[in-house]
Structure formats: C-alpha cells, structure tokens
Short mmCIF file of C-alpha atoms and ligand atoms in Angstrom, two decimals:
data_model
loop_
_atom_site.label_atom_id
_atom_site.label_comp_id
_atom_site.label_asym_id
_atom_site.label_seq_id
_atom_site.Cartn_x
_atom_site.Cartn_y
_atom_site.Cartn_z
CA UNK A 295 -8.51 -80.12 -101.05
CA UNK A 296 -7.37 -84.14 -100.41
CA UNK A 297 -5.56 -83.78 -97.06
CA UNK A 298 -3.03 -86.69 -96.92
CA UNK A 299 -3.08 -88.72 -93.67
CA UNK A 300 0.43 -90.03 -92.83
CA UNK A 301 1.19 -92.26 -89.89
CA UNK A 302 4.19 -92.19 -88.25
CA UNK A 303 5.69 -94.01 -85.46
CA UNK A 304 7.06 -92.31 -82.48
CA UNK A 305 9.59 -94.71 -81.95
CA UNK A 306 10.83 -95.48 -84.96
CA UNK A 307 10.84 -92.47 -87.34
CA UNK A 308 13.31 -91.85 -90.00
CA UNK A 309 14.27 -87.55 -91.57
CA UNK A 310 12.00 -89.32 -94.61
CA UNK A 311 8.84 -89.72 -92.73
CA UNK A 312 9.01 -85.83 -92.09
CA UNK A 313 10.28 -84.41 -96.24
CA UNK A 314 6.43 -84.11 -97.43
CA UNK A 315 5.74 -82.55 -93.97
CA UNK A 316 8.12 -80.52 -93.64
CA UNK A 317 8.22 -79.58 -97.49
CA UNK A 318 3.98 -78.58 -96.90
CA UNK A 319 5.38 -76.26 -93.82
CA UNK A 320 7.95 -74.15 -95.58
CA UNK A 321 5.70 -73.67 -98.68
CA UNK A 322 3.11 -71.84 -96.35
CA UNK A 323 0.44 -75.32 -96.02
CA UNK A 324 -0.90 -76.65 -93.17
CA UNK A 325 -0.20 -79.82 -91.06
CA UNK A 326 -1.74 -80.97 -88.29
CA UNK A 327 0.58 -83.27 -85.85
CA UNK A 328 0.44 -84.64 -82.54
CA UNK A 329 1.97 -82.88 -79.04
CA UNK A 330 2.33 -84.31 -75.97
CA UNK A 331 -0.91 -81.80 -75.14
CA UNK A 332 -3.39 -82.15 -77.88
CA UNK A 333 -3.12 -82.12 -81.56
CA UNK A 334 -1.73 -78.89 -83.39
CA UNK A 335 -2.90 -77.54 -86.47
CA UNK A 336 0.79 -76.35 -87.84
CA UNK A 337 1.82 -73.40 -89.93
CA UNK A 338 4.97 -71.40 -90.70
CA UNK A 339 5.26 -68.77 -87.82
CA UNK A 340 7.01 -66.32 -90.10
CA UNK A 341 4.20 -66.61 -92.54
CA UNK A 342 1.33 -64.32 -92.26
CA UNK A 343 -0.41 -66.09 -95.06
CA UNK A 344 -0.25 -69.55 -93.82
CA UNK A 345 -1.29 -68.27 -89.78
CA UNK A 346 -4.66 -66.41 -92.16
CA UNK A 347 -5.04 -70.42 -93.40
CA UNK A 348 -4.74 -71.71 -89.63
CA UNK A 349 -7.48 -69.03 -89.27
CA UNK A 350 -9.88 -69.98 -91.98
CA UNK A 351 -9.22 -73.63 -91.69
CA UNK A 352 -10.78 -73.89 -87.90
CA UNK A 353 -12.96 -71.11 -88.11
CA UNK A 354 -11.36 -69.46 -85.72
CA UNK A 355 -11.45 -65.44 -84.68
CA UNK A 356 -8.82 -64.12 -85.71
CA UNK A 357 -8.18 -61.67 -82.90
CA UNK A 358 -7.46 -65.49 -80.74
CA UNK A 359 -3.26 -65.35 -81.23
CA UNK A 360 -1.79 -68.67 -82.05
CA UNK A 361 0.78 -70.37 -79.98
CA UNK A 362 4.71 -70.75 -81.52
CA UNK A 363 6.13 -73.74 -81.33
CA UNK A 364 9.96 -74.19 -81.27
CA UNK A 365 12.03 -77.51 -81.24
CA UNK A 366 15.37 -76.43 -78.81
CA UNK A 367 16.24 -72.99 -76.66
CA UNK A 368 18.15 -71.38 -79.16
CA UNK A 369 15.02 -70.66 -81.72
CA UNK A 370 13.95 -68.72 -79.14
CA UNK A 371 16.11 -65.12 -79.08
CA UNK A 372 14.94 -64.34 -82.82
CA UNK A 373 11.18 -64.90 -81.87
CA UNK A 374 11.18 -62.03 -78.64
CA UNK A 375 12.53 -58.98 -78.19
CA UNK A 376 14.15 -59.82 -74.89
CA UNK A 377 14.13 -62.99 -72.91
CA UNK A 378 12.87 -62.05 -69.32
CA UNK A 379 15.18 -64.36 -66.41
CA UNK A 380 12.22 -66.04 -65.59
CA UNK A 381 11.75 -67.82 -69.30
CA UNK A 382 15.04 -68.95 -68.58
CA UNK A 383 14.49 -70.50 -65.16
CA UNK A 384 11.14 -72.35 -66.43
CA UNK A 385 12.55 -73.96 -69.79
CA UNK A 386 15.38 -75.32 -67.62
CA UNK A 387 12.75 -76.77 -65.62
CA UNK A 388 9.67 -77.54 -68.13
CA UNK A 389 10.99 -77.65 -71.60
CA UNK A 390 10.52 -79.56 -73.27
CA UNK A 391 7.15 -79.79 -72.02
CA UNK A 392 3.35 -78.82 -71.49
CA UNK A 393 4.07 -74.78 -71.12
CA UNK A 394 3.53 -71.66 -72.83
CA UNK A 395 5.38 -68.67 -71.97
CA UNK A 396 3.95 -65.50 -73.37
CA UNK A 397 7.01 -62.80 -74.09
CA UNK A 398 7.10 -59.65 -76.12
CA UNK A 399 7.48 -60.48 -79.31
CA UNK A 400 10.35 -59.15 -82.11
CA UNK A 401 9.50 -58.02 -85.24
CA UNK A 402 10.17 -61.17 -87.45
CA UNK A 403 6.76 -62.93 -85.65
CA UNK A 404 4.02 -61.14 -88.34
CA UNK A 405 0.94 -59.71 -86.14
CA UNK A 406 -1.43 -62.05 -88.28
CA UNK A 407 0.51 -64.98 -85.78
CA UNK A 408 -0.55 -63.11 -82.98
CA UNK A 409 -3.77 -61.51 -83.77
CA UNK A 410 -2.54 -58.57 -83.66
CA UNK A 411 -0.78 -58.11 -80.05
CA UNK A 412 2.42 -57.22 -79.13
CA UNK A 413 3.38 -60.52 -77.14
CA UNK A 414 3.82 -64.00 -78.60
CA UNK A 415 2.90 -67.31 -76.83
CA UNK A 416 6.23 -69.42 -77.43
CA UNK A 417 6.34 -73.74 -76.19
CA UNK A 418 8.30 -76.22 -76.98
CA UNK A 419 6.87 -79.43 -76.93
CA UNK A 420 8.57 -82.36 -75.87
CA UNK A 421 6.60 -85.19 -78.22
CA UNK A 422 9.23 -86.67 -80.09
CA UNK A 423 7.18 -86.28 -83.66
CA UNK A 424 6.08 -82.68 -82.81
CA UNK A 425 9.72 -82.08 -82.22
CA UNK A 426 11.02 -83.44 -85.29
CA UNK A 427 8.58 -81.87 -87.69
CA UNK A 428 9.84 -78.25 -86.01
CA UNK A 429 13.40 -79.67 -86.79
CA UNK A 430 13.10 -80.80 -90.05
CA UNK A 431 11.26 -77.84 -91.23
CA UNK A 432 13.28 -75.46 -90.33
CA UNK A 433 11.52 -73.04 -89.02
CA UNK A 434 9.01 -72.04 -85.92
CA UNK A 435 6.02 -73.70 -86.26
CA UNK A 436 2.71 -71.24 -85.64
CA UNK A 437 -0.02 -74.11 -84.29
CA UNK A 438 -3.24 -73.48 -82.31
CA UNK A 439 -5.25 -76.64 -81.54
CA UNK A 440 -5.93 -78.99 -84.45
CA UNK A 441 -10.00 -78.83 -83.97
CA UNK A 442 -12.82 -76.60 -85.42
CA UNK A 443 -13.10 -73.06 -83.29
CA UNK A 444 -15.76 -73.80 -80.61
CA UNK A 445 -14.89 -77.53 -80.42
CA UNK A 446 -13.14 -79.75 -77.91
CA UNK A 447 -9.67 -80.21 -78.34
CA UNK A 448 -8.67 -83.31 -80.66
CA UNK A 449 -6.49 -85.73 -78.90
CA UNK A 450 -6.27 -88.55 -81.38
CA UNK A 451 -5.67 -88.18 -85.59
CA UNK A 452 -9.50 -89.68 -85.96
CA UNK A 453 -10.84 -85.92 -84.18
CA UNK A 454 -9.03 -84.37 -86.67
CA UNK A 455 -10.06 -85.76 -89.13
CA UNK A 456 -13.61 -85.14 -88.09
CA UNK A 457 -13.21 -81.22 -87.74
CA UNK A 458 -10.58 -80.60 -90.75
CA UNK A 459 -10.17 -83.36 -93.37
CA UNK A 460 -10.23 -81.31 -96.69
CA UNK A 461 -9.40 -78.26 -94.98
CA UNK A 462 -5.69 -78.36 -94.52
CA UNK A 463 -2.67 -80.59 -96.67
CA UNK A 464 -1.41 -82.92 -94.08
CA UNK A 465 -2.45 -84.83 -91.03
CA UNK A 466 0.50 -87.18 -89.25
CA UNK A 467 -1.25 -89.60 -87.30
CA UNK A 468 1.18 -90.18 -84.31
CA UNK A 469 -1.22 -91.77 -81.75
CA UNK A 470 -3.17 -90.20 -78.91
CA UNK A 471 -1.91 -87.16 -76.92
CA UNK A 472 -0.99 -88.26 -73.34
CA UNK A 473 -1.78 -85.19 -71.55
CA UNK A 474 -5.01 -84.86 -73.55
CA UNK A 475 -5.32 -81.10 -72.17
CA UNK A 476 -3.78 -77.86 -73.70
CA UNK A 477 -0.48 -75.97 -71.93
CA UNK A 478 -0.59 -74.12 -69.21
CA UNK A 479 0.07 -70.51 -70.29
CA UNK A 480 1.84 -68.15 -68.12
CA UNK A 481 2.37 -64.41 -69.15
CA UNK A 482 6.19 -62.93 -68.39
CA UNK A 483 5.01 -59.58 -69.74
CA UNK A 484 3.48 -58.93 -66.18
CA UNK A 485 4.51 -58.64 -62.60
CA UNK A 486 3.55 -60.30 -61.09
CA UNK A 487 3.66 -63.16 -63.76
CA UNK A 488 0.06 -64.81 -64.19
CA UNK A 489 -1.35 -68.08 -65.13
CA UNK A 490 -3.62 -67.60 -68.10
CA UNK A 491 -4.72 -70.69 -68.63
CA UNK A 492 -4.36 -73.59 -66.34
CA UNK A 493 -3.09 -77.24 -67.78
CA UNK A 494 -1.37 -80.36 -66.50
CA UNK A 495 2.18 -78.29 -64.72
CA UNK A 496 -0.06 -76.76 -62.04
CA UNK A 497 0.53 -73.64 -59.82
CA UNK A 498 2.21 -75.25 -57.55
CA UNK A 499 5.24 -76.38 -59.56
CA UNK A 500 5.32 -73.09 -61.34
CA UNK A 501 5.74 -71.38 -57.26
CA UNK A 502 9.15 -73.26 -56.78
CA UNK A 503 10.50 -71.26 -59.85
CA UNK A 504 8.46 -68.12 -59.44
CA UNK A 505 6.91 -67.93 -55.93
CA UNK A 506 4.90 -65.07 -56.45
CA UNK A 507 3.36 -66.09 -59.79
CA UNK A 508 -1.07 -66.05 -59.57
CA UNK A 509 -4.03 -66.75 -61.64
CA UNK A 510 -5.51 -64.55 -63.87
CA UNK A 511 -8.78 -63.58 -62.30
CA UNK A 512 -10.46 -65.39 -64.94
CA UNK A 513 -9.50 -68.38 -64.46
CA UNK A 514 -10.38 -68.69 -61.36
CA UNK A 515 -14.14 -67.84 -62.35
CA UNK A 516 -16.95 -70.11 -61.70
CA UNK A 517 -19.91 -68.45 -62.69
CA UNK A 518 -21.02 -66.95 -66.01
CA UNK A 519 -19.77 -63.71 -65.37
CA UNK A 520 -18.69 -61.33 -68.46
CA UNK A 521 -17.60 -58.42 -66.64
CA UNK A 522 -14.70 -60.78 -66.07
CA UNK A 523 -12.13 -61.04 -69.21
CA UNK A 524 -9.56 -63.04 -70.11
CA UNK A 525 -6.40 -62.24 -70.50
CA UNK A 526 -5.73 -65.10 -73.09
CA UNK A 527 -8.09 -63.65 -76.02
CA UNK A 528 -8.94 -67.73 -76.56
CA UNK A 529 -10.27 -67.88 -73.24
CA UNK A 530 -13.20 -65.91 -73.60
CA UNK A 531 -14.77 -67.61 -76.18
CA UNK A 532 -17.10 -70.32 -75.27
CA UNK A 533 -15.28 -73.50 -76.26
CA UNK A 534 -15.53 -77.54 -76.03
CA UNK A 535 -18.70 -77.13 -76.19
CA UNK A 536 -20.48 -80.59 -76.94
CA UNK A 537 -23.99 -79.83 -79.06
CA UNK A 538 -25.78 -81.22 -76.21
CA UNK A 539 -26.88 -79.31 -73.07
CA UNK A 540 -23.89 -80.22 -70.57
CA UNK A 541 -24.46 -79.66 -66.53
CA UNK A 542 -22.34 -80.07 -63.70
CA UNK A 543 -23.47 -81.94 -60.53
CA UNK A 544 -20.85 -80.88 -57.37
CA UNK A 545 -20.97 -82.06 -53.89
CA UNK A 546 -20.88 -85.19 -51.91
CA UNK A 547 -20.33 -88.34 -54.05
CA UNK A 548 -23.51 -89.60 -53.21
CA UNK A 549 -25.81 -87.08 -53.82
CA UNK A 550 -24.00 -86.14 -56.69
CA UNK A 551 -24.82 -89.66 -58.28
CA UNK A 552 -28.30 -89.48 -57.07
CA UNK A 553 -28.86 -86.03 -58.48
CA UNK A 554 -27.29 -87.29 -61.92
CA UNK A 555 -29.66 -90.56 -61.67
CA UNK A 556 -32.99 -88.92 -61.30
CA UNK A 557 -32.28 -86.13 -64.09
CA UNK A 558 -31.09 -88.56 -66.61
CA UNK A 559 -34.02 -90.70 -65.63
CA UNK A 560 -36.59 -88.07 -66.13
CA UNK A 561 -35.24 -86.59 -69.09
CA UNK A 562 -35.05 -90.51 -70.75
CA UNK A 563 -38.50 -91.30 -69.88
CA UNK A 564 -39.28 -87.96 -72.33
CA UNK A 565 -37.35 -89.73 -75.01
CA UNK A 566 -34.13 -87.51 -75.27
CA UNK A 567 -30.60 -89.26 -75.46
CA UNK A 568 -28.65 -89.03 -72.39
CA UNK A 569 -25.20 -88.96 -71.60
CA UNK A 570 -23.46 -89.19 -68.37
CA UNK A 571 -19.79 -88.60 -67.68
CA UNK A 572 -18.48 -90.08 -64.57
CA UNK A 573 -15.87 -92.24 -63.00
CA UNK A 574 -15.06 -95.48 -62.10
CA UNK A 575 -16.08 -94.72 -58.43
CA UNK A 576 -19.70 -94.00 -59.23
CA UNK A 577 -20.34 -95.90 -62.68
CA UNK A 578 -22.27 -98.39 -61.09
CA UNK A 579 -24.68 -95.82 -59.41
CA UNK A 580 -25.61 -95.35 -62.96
CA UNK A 581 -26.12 -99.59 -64.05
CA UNK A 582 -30.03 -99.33 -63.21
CA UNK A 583 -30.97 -96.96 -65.54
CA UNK A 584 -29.39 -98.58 -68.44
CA UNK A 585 -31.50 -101.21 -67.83
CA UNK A 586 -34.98 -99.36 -67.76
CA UNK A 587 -37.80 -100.94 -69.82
CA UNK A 588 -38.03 -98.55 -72.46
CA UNK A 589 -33.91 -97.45 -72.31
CA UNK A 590 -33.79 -101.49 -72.94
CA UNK A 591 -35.86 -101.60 -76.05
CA UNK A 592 -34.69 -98.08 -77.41
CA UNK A 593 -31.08 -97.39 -75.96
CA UNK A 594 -30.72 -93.46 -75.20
CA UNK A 595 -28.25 -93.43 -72.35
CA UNK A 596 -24.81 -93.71 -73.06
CA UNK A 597 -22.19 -93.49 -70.03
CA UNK A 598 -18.68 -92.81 -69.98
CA UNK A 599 -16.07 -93.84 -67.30
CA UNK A 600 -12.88 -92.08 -67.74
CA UNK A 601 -11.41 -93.10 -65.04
CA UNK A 602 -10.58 -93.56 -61.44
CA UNK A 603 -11.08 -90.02 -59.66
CA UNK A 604 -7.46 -90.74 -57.82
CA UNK A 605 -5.66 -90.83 -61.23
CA UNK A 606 -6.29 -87.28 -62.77
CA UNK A 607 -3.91 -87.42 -65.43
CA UNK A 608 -6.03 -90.24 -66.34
CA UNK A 609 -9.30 -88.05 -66.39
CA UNK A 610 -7.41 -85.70 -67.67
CA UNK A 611 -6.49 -87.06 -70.81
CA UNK A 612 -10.11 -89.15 -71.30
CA UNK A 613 -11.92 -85.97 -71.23
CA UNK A 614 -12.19 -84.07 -74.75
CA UNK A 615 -12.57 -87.56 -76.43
CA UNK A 616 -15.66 -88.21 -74.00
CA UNK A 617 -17.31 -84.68 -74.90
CA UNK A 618 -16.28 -85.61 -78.56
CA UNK A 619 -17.77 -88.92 -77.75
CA UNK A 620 -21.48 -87.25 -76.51
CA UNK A 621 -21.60 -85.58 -79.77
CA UNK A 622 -20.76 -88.91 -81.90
CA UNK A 623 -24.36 -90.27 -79.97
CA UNK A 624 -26.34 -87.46 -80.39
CA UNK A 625 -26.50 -86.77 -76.77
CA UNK A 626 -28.81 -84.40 -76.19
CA UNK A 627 -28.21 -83.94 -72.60
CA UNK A 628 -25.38 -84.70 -70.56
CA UNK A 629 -24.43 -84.73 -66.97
CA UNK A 630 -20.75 -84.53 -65.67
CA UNK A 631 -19.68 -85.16 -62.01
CA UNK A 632 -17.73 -82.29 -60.59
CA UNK A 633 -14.09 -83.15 -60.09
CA UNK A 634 -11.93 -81.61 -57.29
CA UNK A 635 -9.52 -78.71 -58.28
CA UNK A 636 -6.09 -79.32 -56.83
CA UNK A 637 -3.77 -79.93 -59.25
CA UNK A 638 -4.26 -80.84 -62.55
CA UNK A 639 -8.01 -81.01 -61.30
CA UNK A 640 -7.67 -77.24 -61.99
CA UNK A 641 -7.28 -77.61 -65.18
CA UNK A 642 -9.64 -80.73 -65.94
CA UNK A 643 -12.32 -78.11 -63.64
CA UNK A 644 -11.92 -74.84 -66.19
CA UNK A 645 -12.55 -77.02 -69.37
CA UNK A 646 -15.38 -78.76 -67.64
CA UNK A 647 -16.89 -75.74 -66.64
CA UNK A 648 -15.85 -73.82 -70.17
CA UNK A 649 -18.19 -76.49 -72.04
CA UNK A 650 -21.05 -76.96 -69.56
CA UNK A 651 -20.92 -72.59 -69.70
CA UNK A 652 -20.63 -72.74 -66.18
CA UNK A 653 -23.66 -74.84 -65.75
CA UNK A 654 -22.93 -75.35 -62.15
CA UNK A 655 -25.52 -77.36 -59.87
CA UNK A 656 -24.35 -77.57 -56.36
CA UNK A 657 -26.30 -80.34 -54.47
P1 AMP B 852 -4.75 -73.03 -78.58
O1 AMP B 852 -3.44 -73.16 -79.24
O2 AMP B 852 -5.90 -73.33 -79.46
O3 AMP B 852 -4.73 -73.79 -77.31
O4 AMP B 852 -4.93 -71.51 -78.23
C1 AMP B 852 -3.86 -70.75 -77.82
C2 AMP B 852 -4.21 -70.04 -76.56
O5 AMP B 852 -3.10 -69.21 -76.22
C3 AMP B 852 -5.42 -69.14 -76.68
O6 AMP B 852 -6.18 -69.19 -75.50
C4 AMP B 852 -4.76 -67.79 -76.87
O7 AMP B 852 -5.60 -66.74 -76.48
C5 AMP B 852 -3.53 -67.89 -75.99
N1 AMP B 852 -2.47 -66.98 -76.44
C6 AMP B 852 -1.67 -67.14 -77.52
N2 AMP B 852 -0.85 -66.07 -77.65
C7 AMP B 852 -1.14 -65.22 -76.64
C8 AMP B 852 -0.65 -63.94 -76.25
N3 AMP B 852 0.32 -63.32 -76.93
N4 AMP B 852 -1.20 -63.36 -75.16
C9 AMP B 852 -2.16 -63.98 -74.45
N5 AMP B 852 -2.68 -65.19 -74.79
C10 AMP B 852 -2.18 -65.80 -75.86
MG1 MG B 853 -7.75 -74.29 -78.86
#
C-alpha cells in the first residue's frame, strides 16, 4: 500500500490538515502521528479490525494490549466500567500528559484492543497534533508505538518511515517527540496501585497523589531473570533491541570510560564496527581511538553524545534515535555508559537495560 506522509505544523494547524486523517481513522486505517512520548501507530479503539491491522502492521504479539488514547476527561466513562478516585486525582494532575492509567475496561473497548484482558490502558496525550487527530476523528484512538515489534521506539516521522512505510495509510510528520520515552503506566486495578512501566513522571510525583503506590517487581529487575514477569504483557518481550551486541559499563566515571576504551579498541583492531554511546562528560575519553591508524583509514567507530549526564530529559529523549542510529552504521558492537536511576534515570535505566538484555558489566 502507498502510505501518504503529511506534515503538519504544531503551531499552526487548521480542522483541514486533520479530514484525510481523521477520515483514514473512522474507516478502520491506520495513522501513525506524533505524542509528546514517542510516535503512535493509530487505530479506531472501537474497531477490532483496525487494532488486528495495528497488530499485523508492527509485527507485534497480539496478546501485547494496545494503549487508548483519548483527547479530554469526558471520553473516558464510556471506555471503563468504573472510574476508580485515584484516575481522577492523577488526570487533574498529569493529563494531559506522559501517563497511562490501566482501569477495567467496559464492554464497548473489543478484547482484540486489549489482547484479550479485562483492563484497558487509557492516556491522554497532551501534543497538540495527537490531540487534534483524537478530536477530529471522533472517536478513541487505539495506538501502541509507531515502530516494528522488537524495535526501539520511533521518535521522529523519518523512524517511521523506516519500520512501516507501505504498511499502514497515513504518517503525519509533526516533528520529534520531546520526551522521546514511552508513558509511565500505572495499574488502578490493584492495591496497592503499581508502576508497570517507568517513563518521564517518575515515582516520586506519582507518591504526592498516591503515597503508597510501588513498582512492579519487574521493573525493578536488573538481571536476566524469567522467573520474574511483567505485569504489562509488552514488558516481557525483549525490545529496542539494536542488531548489534549492546553492553552496559556501570561504575565510577573513569573506569567506566576506560573499560569502554579498551573493549572498543580490541574489538576494532579485529575489524568489527563499533559504537559507543556516551555523554558529553566522557566523549573525549573516547577522541583517541577515533584516531587509530587503521580506524583512520577504514572508519568503524562511530560515537554518540546525547547529552550532558545533568540534563536527563535530554538523554532521555536522544536515546531510541541513538540505538536507531547504531543500526543505521551497522554497528556490530556497542557500548553504553550506565546512567544513574533517580528520576527519569529510571526510566532511561529499564530501556537501556531492556535492549542491552541486561548485559550488565559492573567495573
Ligand atoms: P506501547 O504502546 O507500544 O508503548 O505498548 C503499550 C504498553 O502498555 C505495553 O507494554 C502493554 O503491555 C501495556 N499495556 C497496555 N494495556 C495494558 C493492560 N490492560 N494491562 C497491562 N498492561 C497494558
Ligand atoms: Mg512499544
């Protein structure tokens, strides 16, 4: 199928930028739009045809529910069968926003939506052409992350292009996602409630409106362990994975550079591309190699800064497109500093660790 790419301009958008859009949407097609998070692949929530099409079009399990996207509170009584205080007390504080809240779900959400469970992960985004598109069409808008099942989230149009052009109808090129990783999902169906996956409103915010709330156990997890589930079917599944063989160095700055120097060294003096993902505090550690006789003539290293490690929204949001990035080059092994884990470093941690499959080296 020709999937049409249409730009559109945050701030300056018009009802007729979204008719095609929203036109695809209600007729059961797919289009993929940008959220303050990542990029969604878009379908009609109702519709269990067009959530099968999300499926097929990314490849994606289809046991993995998909998350329902709604542009104001009041689409939400229709979509759940009651709405728990709590909801209530974190839209007024984080809707529009980065959050999922997971609720038990009414019968007009199909099961195909959810893959198959009772519950249905509801957000309302607050990017101002994700929240037009739900306007305009009408309806809740069924959208899991706009990449190929298995790959790291797409944060600009150009990613999704790469995993679904001539897969799905429509693709509105709004610019990159600012928050660059996925919600955080909490689940309301629990007590106490739990923090299935972490994202950029961290675990502390979410305590001053529900003090008791906690991590699923899995989240938390740091080694490959698979007597551990997730609660979040998507979580299990290995995901972001680059192609290349990704490893995490952790521990004092320096030794963490040195550790990262001498593998990538080694492994470029057998001829095998190298990647290396760090920050602006220890790029420079890094300068030598690139400069290596036979690097010189032949280049196989290929680093990426994303960013000063004080600014982790900034790392945040540089990190899929930098795994993205390593694949691009043909990296065929890649070495990521460690960040640190408070805050949104929580978050920017799990996906690190998700794609290097908890390839953990403590020096
Ligand atoms: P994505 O939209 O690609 O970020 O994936 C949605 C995430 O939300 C996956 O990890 C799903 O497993 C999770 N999710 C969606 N609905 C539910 C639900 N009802 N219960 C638990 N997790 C859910
Ligand atoms: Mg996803």
């Amino acid at each position: 199928m020709k999937t049409i790419i249409q730009k559109i301009d945050a701030t300056n958008m018009a009802s007729s930028d979204f008719k095609e859009a929203a036109e695809l949407l209600r007729a059961g097609k797919l289009v993929a739009f940008p959220t303050e998070t990542v990029y969604g692949l878009g379908g009609n929530a109702y519709d269990s045809t067009a959530s099968a099409r999300i499926y097929a079009a990314k490849g994606r399990p289809s046991d993995n529910p998909l998350i329902v996207h709604i542009s104001c509170f009041d689409e939400l009584p229709p979509l759940v069968s009651v709405i728990p205080d709590e909801a209530k007390a974190l839209a007024d504080r984080f809707w529009p926003g980065p959050l999922t809240m997971i609720m038990n779900k009414s019968d007009i959400i199909p099961k195909e939506t959810t893959g198959g469970l009772d519950t249905v992960a509801i957000r309302m985004p607050s990017h101002p052409i994700a929240n037009r598109l739900i306007k305009e069409a009408g309806i809740p808008i069924a959208a899991p992350s706009a990449n190929a099942s298995g790959r790291p989230s797409t944060t600009k149009a150009e990613h999704v292009i790469e995993d679904l052009d001539g897969k799905i109808d429509m693709i509105i090129d709004g610019g990159s996602s600012d928050i660059g990783l996925e919600s955080t999902i909490v689940d309301l169906t629990v007590k106490p409630a739990l923090i299935l996956r972490p994202g950029y409103i961290t675990i502390e915010m979410l305590r001053e409106v529900i003090p008791d709330i906690e991590y699923d156990k899995a989240v938390l997890k740091r080694i490959k362990d698979d007597t551990i589930v997730a609660k979040a079917p998507g979580m299990k599944y290995r995901h972001y994975a680059p192609k290349g063989e990704l490893t995490i160095f952790e521990g004092d700055a320096k030794a963490v550079s040195s550790h990262i120097y001498n593998e990538a060294k080694e492994k470029l003096e057998s001829g095998y591309t190298v990647g290396i993902l760090t920050s602006d505090e220890l790029a420079k550690s890094y300068e030598s190699l690139a400069t290596e006789k036979a690097n010189a003539v032949n280049p196989k290293l290929y680093i990426k800064d994303i960013g000063s490690r004080k600014n982790e929204a900034e790392i945040a949001a540089g990190l899929f497109d930098a795994l993205r990035y390593f694949d691009e080059i043909g990296a065929e092994y890649i070495y990521a500093e460690a960040f640190s884990e408070g805050g949104i470093g929580q978050a920017i941690m799990n996906r690190l660790m998700k794609a290097a499959g908890y390839h953990i080296v403590k020096v």
